[in-house]
Every structure is written in C-alpha cells, then in structure tokens.
JSON list of C-alpha atoms in Angstrom, two decimals:
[
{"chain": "I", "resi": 577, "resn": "UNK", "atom": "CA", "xyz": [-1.15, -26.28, 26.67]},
{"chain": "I", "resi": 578, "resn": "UNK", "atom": "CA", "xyz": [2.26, -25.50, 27.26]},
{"chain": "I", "resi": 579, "resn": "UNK", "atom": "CA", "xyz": [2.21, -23.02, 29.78]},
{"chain": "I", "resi": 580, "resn": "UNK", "atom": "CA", "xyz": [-1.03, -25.34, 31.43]},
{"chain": "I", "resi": 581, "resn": "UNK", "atom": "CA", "xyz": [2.10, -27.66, 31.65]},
{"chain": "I", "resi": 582, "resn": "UNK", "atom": "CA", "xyz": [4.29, -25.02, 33.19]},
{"chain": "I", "resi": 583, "resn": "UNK", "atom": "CA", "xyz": [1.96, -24.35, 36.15]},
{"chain": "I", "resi": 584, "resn": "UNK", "atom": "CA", "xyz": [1.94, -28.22, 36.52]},
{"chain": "I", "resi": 585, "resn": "UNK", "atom": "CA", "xyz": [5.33, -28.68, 36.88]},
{"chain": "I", "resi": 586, "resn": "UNK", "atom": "CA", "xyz": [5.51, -25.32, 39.22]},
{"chain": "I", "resi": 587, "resn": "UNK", "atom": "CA", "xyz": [7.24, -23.60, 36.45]},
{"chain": "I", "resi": 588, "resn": "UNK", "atom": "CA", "xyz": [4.93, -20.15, 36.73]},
{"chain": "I", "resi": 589, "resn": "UNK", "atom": "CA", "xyz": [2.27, -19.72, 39.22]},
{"chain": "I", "resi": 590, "resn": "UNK", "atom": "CA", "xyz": [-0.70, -19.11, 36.55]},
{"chain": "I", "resi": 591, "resn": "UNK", "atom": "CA", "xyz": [-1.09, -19.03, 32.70]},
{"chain": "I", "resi": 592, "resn": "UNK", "atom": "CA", "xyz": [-0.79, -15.59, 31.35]},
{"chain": "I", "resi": 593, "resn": "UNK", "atom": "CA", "xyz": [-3.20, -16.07, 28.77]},
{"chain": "I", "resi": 594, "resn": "UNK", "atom": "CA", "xyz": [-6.25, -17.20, 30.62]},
{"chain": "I", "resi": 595, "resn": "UNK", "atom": "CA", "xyz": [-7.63, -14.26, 30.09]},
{"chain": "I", "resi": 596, "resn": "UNK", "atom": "CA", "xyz": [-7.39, -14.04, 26.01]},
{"chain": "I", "resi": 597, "resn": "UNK", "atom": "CA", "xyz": [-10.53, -14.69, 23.99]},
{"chain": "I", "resi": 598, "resn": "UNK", "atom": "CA", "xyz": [-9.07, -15.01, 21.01]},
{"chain": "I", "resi": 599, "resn": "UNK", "atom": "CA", "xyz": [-11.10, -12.32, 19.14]},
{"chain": "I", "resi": 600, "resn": "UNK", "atom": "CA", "xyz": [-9.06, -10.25, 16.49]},
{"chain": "I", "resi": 601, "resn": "UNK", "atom": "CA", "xyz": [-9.99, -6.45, 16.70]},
{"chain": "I", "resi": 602, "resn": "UNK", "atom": "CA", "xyz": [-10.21, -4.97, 13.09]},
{"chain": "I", "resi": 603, "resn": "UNK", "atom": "CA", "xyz": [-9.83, -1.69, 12.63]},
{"chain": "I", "resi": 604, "resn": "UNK", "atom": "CA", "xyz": [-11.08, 0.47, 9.84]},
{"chain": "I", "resi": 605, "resn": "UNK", "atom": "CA", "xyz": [-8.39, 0.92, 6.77]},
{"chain": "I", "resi": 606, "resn": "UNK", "atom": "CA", "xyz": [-7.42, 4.42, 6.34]},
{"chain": "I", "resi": 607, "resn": "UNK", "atom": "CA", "xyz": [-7.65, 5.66, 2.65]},
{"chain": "I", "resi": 608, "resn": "UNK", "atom": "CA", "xyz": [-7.77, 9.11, 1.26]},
{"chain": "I", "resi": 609, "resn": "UNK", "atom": "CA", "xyz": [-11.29, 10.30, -0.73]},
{"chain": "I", "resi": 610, "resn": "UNK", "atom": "CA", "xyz": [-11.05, 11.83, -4.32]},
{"chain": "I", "resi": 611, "resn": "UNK", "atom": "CA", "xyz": [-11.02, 15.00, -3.41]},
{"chain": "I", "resi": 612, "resn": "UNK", "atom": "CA", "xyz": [-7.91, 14.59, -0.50]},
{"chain": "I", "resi": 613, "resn": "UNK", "atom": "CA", "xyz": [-6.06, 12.53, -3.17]},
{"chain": "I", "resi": 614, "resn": "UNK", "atom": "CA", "xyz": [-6.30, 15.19, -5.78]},
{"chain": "I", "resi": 615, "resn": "UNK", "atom": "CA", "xyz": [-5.15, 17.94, -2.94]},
{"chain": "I", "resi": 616, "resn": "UNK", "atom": "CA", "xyz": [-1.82, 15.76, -2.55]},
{"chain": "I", "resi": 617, "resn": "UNK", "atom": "CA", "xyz": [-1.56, 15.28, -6.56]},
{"chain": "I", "resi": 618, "resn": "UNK", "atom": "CA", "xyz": [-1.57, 19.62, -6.76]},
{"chain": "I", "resi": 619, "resn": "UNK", "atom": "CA", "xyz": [0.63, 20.28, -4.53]},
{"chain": "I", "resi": 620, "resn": "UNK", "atom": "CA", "xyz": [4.12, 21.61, -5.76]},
{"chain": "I", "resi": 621, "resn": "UNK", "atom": "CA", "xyz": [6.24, 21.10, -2.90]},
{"chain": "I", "resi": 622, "resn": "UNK", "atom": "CA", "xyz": [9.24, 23.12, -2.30]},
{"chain": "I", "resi": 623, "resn": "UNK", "atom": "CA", "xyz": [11.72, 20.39, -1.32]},
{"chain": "I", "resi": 624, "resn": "UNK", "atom": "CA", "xyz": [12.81, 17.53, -3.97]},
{"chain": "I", "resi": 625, "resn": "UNK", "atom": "CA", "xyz": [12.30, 15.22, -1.25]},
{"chain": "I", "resi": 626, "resn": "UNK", "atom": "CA", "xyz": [8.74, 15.86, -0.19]},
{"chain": "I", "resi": 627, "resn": "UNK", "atom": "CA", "xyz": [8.05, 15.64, -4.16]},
{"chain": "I", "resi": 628, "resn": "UNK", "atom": "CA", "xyz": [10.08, 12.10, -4.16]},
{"chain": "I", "resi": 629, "resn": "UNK", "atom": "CA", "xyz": [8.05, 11.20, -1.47]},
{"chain": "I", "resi": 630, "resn": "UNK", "atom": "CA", "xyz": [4.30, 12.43, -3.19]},
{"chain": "I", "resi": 631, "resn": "UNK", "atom": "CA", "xyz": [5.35, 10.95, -6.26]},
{"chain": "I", "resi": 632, "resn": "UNK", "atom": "CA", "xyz": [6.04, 7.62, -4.60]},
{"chain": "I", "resi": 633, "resn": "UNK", "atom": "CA", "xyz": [2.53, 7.64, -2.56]},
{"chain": "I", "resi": 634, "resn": "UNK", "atom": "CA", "xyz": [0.50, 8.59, -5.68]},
{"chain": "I", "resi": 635, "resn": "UNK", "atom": "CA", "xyz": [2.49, 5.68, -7.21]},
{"chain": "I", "resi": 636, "resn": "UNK", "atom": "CA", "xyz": [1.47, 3.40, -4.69]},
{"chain": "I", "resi": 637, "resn": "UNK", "atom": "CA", "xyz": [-2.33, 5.09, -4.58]},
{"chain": "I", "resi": 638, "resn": "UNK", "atom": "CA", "xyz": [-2.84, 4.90, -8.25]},
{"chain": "I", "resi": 639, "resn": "UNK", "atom": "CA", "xyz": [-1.34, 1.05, -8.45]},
{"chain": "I", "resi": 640, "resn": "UNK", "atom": "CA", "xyz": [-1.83, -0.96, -4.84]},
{"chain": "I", "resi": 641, "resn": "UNK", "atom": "CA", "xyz": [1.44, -2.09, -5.09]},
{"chain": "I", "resi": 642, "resn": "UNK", "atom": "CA", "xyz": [2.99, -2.61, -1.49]},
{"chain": "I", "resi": 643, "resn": "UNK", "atom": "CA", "xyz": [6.61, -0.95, -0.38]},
{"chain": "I", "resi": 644, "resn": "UNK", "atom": "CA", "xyz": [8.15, -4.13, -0.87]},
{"chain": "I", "resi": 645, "resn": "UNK", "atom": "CA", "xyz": [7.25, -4.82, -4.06]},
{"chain": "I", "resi": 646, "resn": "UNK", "atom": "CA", "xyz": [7.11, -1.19, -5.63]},
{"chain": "I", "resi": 647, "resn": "UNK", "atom": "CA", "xyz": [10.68, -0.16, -5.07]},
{"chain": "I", "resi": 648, "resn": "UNK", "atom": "CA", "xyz": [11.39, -4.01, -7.17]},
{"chain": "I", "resi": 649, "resn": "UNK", "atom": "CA", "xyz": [9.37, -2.40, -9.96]},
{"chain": "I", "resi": 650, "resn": "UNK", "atom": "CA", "xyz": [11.46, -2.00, -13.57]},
{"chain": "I", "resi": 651, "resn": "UNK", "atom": "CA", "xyz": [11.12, -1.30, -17.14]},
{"chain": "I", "resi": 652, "resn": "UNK", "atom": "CA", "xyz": [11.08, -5.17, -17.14]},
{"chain": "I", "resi": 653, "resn": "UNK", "atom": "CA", "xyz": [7.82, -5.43, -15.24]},
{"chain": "I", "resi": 654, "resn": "UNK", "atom": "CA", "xyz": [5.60, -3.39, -17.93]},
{"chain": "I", "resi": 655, "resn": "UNK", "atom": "CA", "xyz": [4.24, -5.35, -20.69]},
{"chain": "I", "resi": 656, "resn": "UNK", "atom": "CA", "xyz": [1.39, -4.79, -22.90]},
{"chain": "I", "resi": 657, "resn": "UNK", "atom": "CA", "xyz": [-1.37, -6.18, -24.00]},
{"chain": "I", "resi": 658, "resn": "UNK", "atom": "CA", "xyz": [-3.15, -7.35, -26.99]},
{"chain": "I", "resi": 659, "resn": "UNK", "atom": "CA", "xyz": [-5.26, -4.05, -26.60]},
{"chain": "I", "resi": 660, "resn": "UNK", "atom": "CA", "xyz": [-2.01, -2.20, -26.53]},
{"chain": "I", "resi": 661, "resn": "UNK", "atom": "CA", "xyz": [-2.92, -1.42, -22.68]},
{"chain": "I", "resi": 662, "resn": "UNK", "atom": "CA", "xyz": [0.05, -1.41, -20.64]},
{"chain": "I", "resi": 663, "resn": "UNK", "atom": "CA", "xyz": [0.18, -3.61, -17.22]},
{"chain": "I", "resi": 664, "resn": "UNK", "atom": "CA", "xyz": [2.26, -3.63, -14.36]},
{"chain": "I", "resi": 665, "resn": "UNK", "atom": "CA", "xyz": [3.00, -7.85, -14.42]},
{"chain": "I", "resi": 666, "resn": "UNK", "atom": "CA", "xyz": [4.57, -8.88, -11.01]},
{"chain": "I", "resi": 667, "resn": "UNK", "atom": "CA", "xyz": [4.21, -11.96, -8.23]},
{"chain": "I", "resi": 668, "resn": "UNK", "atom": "CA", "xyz": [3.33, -10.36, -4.87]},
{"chain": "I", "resi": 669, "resn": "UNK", "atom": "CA", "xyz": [6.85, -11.02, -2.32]},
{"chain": "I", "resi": 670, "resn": "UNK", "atom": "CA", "xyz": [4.38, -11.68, 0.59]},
{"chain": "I", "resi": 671, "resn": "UNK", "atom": "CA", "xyz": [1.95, -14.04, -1.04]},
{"chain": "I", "resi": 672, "resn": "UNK", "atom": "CA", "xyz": [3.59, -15.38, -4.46]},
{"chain": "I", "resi": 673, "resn": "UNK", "atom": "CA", "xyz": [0.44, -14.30, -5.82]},
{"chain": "I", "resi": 674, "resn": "UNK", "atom": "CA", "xyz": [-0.05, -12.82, -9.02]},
{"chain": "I", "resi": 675, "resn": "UNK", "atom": "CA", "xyz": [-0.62, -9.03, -9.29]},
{"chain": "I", "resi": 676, "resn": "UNK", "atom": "CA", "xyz": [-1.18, -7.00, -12.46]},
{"chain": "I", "resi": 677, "resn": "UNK", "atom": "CA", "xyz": [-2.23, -3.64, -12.38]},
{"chain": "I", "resi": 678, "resn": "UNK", "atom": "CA", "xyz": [-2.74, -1.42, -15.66]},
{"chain": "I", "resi": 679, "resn": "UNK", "atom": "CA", "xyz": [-0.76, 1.78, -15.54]},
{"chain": "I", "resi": 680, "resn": "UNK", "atom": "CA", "xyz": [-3.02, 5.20, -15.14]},
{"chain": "I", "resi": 681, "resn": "UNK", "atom": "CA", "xyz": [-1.85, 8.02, -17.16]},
{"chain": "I", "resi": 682, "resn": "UNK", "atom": "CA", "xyz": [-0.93, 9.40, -13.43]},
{"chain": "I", "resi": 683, "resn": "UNK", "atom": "CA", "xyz": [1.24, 6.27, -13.03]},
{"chain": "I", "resi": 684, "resn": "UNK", "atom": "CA", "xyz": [2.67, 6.77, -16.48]},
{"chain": "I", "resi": 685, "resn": "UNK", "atom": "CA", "xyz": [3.95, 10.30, -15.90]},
{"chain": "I", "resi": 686, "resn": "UNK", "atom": "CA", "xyz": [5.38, 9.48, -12.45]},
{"chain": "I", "resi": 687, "resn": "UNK", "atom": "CA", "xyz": [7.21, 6.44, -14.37]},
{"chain": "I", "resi": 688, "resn": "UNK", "atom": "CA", "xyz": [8.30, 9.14, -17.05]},
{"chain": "I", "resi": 689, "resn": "UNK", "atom": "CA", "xyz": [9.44, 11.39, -14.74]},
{"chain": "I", "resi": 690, "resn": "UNK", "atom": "CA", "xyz": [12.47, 9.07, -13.03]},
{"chain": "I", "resi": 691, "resn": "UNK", "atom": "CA", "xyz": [13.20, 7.05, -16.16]},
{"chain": "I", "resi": 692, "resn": "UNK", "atom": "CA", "xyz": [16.98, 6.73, -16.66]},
{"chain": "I", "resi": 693, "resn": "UNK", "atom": "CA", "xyz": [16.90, 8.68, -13.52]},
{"chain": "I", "resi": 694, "resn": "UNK", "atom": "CA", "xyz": [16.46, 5.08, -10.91]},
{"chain": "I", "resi": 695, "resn": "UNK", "atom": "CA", "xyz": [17.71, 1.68, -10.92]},
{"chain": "I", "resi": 696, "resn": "UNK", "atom": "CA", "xyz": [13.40, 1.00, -11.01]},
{"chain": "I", "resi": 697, "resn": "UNK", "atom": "CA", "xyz": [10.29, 2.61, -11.98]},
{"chain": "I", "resi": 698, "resn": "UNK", "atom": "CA", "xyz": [10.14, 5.03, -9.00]},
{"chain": "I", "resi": 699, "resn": "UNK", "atom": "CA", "xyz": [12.72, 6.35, -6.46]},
{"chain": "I", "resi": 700, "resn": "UNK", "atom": "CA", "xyz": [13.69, 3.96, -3.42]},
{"chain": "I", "resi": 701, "resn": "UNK", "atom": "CA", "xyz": [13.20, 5.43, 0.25]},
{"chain": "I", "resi": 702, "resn": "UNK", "atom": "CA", "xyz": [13.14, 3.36, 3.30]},
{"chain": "I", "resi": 703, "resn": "UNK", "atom": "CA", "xyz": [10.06, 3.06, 4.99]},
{"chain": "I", "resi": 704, "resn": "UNK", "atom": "CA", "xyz": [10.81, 4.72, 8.06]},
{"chain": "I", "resi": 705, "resn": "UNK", "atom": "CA", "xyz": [11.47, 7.89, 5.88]},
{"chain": "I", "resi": 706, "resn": "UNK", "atom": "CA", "xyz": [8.55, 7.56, 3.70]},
{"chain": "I", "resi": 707, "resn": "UNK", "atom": "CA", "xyz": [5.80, 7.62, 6.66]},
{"chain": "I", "resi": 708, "resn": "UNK", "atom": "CA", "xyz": [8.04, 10.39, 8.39]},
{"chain": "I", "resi": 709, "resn": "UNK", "atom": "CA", "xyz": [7.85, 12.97, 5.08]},
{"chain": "I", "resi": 710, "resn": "UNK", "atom": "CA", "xyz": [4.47, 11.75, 4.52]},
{"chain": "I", "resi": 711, "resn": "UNK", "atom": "CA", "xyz": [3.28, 13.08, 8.33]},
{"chain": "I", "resi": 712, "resn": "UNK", "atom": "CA", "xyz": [4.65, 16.12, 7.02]},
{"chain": "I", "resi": 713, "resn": "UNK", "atom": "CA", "xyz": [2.71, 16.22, 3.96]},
{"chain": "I", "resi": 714, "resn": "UNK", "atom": "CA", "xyz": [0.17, 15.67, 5.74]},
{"chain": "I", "resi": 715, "resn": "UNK", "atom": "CA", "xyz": [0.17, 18.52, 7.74]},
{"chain": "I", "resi": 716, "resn": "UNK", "atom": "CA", "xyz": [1.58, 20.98, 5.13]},
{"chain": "I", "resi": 717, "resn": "UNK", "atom": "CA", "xyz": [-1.56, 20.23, 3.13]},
{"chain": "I", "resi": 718, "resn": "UNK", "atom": "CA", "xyz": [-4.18, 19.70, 6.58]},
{"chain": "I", "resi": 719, "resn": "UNK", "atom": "CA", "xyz": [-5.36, 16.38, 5.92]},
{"chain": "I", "resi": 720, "resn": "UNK", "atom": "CA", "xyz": [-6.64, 14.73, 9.44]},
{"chain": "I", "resi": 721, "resn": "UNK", "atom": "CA", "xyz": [-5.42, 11.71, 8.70]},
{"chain": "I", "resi": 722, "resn": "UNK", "atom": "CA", "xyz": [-2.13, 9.68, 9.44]},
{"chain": "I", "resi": 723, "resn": "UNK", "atom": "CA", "xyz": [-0.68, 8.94, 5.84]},
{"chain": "I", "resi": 724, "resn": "UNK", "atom": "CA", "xyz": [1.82, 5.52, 5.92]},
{"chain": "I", "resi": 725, "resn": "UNK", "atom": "CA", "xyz": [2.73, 4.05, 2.57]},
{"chain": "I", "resi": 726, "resn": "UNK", "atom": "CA", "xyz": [-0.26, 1.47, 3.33]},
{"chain": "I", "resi": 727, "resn": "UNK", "atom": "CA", "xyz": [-2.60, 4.34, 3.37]},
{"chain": "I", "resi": 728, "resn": "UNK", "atom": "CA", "xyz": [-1.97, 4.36, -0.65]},
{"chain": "I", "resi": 729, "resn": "UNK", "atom": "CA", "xyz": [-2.72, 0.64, -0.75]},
{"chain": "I", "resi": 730, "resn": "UNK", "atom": "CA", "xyz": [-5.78, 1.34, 0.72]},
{"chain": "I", "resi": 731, "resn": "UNK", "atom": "CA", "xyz": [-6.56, 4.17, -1.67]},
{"chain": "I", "resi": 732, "resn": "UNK", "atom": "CA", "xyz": [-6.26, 1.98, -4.64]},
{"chain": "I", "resi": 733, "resn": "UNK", "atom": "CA", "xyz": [-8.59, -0.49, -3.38]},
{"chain": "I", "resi": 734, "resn": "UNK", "atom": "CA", "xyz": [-11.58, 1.67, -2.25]},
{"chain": "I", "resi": 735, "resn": "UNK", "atom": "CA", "xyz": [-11.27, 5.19, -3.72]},
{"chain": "I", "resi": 736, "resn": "UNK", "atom": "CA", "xyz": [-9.39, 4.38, -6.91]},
{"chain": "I", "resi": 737, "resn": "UNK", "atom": "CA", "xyz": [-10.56, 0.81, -8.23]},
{"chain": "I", "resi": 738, "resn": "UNK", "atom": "CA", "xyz": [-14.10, -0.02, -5.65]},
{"chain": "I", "resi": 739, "resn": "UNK", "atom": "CA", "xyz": [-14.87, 3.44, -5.53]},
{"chain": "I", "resi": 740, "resn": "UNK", "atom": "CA", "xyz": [-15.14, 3.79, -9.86]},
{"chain": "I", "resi": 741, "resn": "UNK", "atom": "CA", "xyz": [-17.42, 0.33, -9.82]},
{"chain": "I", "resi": 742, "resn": "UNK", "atom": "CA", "xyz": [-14.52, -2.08, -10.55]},
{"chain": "I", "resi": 743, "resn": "UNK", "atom": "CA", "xyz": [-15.55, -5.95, -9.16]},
{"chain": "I", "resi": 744, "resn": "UNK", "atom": "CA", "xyz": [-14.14, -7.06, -5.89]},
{"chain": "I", "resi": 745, "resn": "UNK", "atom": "CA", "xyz": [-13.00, -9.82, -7.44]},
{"chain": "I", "resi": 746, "resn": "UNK", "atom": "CA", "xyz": [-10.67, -7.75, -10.03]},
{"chain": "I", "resi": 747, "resn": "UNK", "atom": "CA", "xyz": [-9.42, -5.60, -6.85]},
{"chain": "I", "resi": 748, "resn": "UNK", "atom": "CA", "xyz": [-8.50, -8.70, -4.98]},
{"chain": "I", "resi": 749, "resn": "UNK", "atom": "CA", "xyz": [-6.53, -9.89, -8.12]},
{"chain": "I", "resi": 750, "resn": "UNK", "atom": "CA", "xyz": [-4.35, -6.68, -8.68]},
{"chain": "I", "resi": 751, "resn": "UNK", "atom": "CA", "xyz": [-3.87, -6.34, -4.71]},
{"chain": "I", "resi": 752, "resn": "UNK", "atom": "CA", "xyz": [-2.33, -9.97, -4.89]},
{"chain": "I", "resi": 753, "resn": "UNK", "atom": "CA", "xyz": [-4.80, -11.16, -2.33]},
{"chain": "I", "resi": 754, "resn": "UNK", "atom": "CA", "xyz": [-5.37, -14.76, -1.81]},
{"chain": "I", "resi": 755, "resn": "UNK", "atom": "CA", "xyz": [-9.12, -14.49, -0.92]},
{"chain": "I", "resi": 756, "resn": "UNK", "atom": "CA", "xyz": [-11.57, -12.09, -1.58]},
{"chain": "I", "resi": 757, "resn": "UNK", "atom": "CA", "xyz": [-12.27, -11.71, 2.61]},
{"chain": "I", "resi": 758, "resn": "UNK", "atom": "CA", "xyz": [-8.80, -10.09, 3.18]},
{"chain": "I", "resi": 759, "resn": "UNK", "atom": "CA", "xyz": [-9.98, -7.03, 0.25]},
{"chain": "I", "resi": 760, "resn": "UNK", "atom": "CA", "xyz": [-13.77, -7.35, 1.46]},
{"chain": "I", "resi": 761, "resn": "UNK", "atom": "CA", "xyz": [-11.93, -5.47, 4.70]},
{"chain": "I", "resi": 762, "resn": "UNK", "atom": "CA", "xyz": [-11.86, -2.50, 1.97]},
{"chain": "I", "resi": 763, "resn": "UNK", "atom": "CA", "xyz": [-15.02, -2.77, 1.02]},
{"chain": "I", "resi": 764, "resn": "UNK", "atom": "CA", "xyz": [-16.62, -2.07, 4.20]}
]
C-alpha cells in the first residue's frame, strides 16, 4: 500500500515488490545421524579449543538448547525430580516458553567436566567463533555437512529425541516451541 502510494504521488516510478508472491521457501534442517554424532563424540582433538568447541555442540546436540540460552545455563537451572531424574528447568529468551530437558549421562559429564571451571554449565564462545571451529571440525573429521550451533538443535530434535520414538509433542515442549508446526519442520 505504501509504496502503491509512492508511485501515486510520483515518489518511485513502480513498486518493487510487484513481483513477490509471498511464498516462504523452507529448506531442509541440517542434523547429524547417529553414527556422524558419535564420530564427533570420539574424537580427541589436539587443541583445547576445538575440544571447548565439541563439548559445547554435543551440549547443545544432546539438550536442544539454543546459543542464547545455553551459555545462561547454571548450577541453578538443574533441579530434580520426584524420580530423582535431573532436568535442565529454563524459559526459552526468544519465546518465554518453557523448556525442560532431562540431562543425558553425555550432558552430565560435559557439565562435570567445566564445573568450578565457568561462570555456567558449559564454556561461553561467541557465535561467530563457534560455527568457525566447528567448519573445522568438520573437515578434520570429513563430515559433508556445514555444522552451525543450530545444526545441534536440530540433532536433538530428530536424531536424539524423534529419532528414539519420543512424541512430537514432548520434543516441541523441551525445544520451547510454541506450536507443534514450527518442530513438525523436524519431523519431515
């Protein structure tokens, strides 16, 4: 309408979005399988940082949680329940939304391995860093894939919890979704 109104009042010659159909192009989430998530998990790498870095992504793999709200993460955020399981409890910066995860022995030892070592559960490295050591564990171990910190979110959802027969709905909980359509992208 408002650039209709430009071209009215002689403001531009023609509206730049005549041509926009207003279809959304999805693309197909990246996750790793079983097997390319275990080669990451066995790798020793030679460089403290590259190991910072795995230990993060399996972190993130093994527990959905998004960069944003996994470097928040503290002892404070673990509780347990009346099972004696322990949970991950948090509220989801992006949508306010609840997200509680239970912690996976893997997620236990990476938690075990920084305590009284970080301010939080796992190290904190800016994003830009993250996805730039994880393109080069990606290529130290050949995986054909470009891993980002959202490639572990991904891996939770469809390898980790969808993959091992846990409901939709459950996945869409932990992931702090607000509907079940934005994790039934995963599920494809």
């Amino acid at each position: 309408t408002i650039f209709n109104y430009g071209i009215k009042m002689d403001l531009i010659n023609k509206n730049p979005f005549n041509k926009y159909d207003g279809k959304i192009k999805t693309t197909e989430a990246v996750f790793l399988t079983n097997e390319e998530l275990l080669r990451i998990e066995s790798k020793v790498f030679p460089f403290e940082r590259l190991e910072k870095v795995k230990d993060i992504f399996l972190f993130s793999c093994y527990t959905g949680y998004a960069p944003v709200d996994a470097c928040k993460l503290t002892k404070d955020n673990i509780i347990q329940d009346s099972e004696n399981v322990l949970w991950l409890k948090t509220n989801r910066q992006k949508t306010g939304t609840k997200a509680n995860v239970p912690l996976l022995p893997a997620v236990m030892n990476i938690i075990h391995k920084y305590e009284d070592k970080e301010v939080g559960l796992i190290p904190k490295i800016s994003n830009q860093k993250m996805n730039a050591y994880l393109k080069e564990i990606g290529d130290i171990i050949g995986l054909n894939k470009n891993l980002t910190w959202y490639v572990a979110r991904h891996t939770f959802a469809t390898t980790v919890t969808l993959g091992n027969g846990i409901k939709i709905e459950n996945v869409s909980a932990m992931l702090g979704h607000t509907t079940i359509r934005q994790t039934q992208h995963y599920a494809k």
